[in-house]
Short mmCIF file of C-alpha atoms in Angstrom, two decimals:
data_model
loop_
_atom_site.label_atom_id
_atom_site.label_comp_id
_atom_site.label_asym_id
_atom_site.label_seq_id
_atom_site.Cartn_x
_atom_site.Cartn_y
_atom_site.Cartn_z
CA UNK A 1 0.00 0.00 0.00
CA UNK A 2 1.60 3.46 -1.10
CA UNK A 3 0.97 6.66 1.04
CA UNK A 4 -1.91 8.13 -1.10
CA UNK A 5 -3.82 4.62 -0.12
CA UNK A 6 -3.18 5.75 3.48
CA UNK A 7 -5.32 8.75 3.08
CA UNK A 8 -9.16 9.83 1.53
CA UNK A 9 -9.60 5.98 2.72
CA UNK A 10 -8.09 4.43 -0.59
CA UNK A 11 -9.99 7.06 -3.06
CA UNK A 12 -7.18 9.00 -4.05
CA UNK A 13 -4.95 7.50 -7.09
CA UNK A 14 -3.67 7.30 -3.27
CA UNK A 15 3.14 32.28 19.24
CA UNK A 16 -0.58 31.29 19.62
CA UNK A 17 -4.18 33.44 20.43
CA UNK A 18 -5.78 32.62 23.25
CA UNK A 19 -8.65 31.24 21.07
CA UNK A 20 -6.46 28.66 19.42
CA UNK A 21 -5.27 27.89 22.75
CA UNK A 22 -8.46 27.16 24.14
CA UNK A 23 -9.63 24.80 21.09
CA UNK A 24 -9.71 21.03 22.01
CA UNK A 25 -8.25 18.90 18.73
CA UNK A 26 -10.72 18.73 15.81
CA UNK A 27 -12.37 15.72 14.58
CA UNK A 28 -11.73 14.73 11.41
CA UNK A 29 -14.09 15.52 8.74
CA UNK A 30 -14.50 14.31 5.47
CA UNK A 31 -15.73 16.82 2.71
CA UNK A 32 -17.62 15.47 -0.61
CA UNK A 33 -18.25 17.75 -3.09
CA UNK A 34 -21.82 16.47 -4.38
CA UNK A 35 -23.84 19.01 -3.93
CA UNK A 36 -23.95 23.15 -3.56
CA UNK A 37 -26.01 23.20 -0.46
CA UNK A 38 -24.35 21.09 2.57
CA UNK A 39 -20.94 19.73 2.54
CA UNK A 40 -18.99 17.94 5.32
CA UNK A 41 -22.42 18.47 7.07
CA UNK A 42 -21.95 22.53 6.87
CA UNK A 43 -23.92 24.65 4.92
CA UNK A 44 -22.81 25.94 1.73
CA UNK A 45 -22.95 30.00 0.21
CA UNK A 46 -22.51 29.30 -3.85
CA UNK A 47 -20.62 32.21 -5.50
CA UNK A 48 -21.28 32.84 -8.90
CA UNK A 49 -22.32 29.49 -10.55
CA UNK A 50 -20.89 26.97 -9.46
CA UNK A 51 -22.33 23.51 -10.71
CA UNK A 52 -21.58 19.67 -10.45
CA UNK A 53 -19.62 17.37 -12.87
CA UNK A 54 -19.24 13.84 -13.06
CA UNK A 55 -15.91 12.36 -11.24
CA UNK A 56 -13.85 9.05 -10.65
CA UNK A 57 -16.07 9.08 -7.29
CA UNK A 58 -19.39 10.47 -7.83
CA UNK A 59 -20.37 14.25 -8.19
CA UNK A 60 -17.64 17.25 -8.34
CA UNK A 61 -18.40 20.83 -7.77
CA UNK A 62 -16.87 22.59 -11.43
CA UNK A 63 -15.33 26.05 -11.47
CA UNK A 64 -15.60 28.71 -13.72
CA UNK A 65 -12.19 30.59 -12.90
CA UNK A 66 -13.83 33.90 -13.28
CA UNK A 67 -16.65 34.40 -10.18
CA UNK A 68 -17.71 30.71 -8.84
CA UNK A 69 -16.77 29.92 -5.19
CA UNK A 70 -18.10 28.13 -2.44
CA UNK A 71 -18.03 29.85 1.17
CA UNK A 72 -18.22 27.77 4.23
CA UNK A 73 -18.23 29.05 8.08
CA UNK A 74 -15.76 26.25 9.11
CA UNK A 75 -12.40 26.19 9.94
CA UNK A 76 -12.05 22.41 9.76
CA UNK A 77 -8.34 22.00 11.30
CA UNK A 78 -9.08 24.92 14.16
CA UNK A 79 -6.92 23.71 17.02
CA UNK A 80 -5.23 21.14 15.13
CA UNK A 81 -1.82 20.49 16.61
CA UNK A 82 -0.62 18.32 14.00
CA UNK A 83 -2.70 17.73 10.65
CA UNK A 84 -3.51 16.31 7.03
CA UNK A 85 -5.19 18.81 4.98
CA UNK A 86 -5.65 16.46 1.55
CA UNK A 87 -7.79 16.62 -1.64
CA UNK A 88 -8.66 15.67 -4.90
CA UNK A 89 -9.18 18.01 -7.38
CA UNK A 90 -8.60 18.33 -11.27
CA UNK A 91 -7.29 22.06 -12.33
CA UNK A 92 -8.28 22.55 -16.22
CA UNK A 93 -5.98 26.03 -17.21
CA UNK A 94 -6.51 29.35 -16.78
CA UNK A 95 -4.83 31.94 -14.70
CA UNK A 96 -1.38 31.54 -13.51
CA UNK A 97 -2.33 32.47 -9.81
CA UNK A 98 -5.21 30.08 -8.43
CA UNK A 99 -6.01 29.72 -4.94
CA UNK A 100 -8.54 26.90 -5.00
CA UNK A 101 -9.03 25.73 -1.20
CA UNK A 102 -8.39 28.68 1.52
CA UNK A 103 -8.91 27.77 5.09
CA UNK A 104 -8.53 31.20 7.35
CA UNK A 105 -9.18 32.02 11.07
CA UNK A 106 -11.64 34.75 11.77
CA UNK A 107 -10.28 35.31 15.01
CA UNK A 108 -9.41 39.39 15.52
CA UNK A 109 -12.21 41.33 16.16
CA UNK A 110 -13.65 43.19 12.59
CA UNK A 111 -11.70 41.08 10.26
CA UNK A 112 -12.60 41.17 6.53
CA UNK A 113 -12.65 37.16 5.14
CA UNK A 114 -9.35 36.98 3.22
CA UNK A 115 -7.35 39.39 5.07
CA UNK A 116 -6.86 37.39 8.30
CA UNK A 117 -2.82 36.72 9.19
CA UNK A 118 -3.74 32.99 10.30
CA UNK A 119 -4.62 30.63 7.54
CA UNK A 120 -3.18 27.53 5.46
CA UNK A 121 -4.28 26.95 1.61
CA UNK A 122 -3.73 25.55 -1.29
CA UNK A 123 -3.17 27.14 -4.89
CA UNK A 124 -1.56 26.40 -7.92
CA UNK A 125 0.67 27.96 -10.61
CA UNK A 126 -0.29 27.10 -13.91
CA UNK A 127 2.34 26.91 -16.96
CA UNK A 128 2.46 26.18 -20.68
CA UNK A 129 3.21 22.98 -19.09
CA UNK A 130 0.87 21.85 -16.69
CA UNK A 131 0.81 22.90 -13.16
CA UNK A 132 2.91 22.72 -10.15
CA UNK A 133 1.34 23.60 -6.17
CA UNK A 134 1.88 25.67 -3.79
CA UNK A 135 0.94 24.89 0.15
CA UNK A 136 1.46 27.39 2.20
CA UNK A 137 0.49 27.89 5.94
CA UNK A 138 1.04 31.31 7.93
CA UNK A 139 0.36 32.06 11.28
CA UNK A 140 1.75 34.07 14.39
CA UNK A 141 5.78 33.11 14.66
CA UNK A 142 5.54 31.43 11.72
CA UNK A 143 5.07 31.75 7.74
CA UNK A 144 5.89 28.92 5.20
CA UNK A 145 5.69 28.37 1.39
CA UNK A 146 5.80 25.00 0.12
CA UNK A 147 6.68 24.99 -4.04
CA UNK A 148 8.57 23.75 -6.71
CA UNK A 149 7.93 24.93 -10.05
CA UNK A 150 9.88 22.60 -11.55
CA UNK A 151 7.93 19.32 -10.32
CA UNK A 152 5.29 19.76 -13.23
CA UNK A 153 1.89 17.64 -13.67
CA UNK A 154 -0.66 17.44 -16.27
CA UNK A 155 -4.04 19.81 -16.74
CA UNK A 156 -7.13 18.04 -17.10
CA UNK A 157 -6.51 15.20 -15.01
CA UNK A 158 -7.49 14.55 -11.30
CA UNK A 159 -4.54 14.29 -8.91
CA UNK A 160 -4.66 14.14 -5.33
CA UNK A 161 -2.82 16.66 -3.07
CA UNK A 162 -1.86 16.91 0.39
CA UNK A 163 -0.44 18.89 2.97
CA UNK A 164 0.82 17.61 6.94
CA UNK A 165 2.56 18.84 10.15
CA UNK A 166 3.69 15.97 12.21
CA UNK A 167 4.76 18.42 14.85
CA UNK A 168 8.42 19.19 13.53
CA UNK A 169 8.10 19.38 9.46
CA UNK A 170 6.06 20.74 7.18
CA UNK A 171 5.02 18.84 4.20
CA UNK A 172 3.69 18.58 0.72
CA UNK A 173 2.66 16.06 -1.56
CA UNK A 174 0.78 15.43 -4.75
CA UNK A 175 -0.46 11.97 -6.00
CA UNK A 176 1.57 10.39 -2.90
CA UNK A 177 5.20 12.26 -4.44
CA UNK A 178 6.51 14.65 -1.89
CA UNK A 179 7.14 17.86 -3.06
CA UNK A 180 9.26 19.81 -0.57
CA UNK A 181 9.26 19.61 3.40
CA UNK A 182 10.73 22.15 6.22
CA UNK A 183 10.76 22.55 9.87
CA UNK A 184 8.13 25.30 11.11
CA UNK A 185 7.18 26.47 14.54
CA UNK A 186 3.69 26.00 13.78
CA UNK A 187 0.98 26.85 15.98
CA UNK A 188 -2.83 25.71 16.37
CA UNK A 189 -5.43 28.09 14.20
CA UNK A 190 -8.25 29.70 15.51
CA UNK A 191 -11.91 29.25 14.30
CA UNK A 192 -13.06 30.91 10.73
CA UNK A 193 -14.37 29.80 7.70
CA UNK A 194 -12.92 28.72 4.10
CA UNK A 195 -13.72 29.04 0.50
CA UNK A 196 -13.26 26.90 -2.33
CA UNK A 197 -12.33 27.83 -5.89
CA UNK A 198 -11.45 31.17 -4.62
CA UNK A 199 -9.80 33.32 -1.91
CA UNK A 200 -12.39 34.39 0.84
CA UNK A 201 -12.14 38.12 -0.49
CA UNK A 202 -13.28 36.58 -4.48
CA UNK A 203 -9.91 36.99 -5.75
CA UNK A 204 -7.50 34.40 -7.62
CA UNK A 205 -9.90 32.06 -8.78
CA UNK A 206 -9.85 28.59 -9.73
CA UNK A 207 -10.57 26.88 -13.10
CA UNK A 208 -11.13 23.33 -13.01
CA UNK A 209 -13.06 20.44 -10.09
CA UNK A 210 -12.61 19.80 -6.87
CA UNK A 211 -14.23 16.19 -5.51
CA UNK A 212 -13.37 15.65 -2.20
CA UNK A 213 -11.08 16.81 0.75
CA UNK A 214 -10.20 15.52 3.97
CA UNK A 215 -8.97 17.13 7.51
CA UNK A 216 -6.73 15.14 10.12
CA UNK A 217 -5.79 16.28 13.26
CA UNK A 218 -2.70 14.16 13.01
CA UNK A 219 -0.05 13.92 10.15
CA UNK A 220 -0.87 10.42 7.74
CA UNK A 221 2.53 11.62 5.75
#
């Protein structure tokens, strides 16, 4: 059994606030991306028009890469000491820039949703030649970009991609290859909310399918 088996349960092709402090670990969740009204058991806020596409495993919510998004008042790895933050998702072109899954805590008092200091994401880089990631978790005392443009994959294809902190080092992964690792002095988030196919302030959006994603408040890789 390879790593990606380890995680999505076989589906894939394998200093602190106070309010962190005070979070008990998270359970995990499982997110499936059938529908534009509930997901992971949370209600969903559509964004332009996003709508569902077949997939390997059932429905996919498709993305426009101009306006659709999907906003969602959960920060699912809030108070997560160590974590897997992992999904599947097939990007199709467009922009360079595209921030598809945004997790952010919503923790200072009259914060605007995308300009918080405490969040971890996902985006991609597209290229003439596919598309490399970029992981990237920031927080207070720490701030950490996981890329390398030179580890290239296919458009129009579903990959899995993951991200984990097993309490030292900070990793990346896609379809089970890791991509780049670090040490960071990584602290728990707070409590927010996330968006999909988008940054939370409707900026850098993404142009392709995302299927499923999964939160672990321990690191699988």
């Amino acid at each position: 059994m390879n790593r990606r088996d380890v995680v999505l349960g076989g589906a894939a092709l394998g200093m602190m606030p106070a309010a962190a402090r005070a979070l008990p670990a998270p359970a995990s969740q499982e997110w499936r991306f059938d529908n534009l009204a509930r997901i992971g058991g949370h209600a969903v806020t559509p964004v332009g028009q996003p709508r569902l596409t077949a997939s390997p495993w059932g429905q996919a919510v498709l993305f426009d890469g101009v306006r659709d998004a999907l906003l969602i008042d959960n920060h699912p790895l809030a108070g997560a000491k160590t974590f897997t933050f992992e999904a599947l998702f097939r990007p199709d072109g467009g922009a360079f820039a595209q921030r598809w899954f945004h997790l952010e805590s919503l923790t200072e008092p009259g914060l605007k949703p995308g300009s918080g200091t405490t969040r971890m994401l996902f985006e991609i880089r597209v290229t003439d030649g596919g598309w490399y990631l970029d992981a990237f978790a920031t927080g207070p005392g720490y701030k950490q970009t996981l890329i390398v443009p030179t580890k290239l994959y296919p458009l129009g294809q579903w990959h899995h991609v993951a991200q984990s902190f097993d309490g030292q080092h900070y990793r990346s992964f896609v379809n089970g290859a890791l991509q780049m690792e670090t040490a960071l002095p990584f602290a728990p988030q707070g409590p927010g909310r996330c968006s999909v196919g988008a940054r939370l302030n409707d900026v850098d959006h993404f142009h392709g399918a995302v299927a499923m994603a999964r939160f672990t408040p321990k690191a699988l890789l």
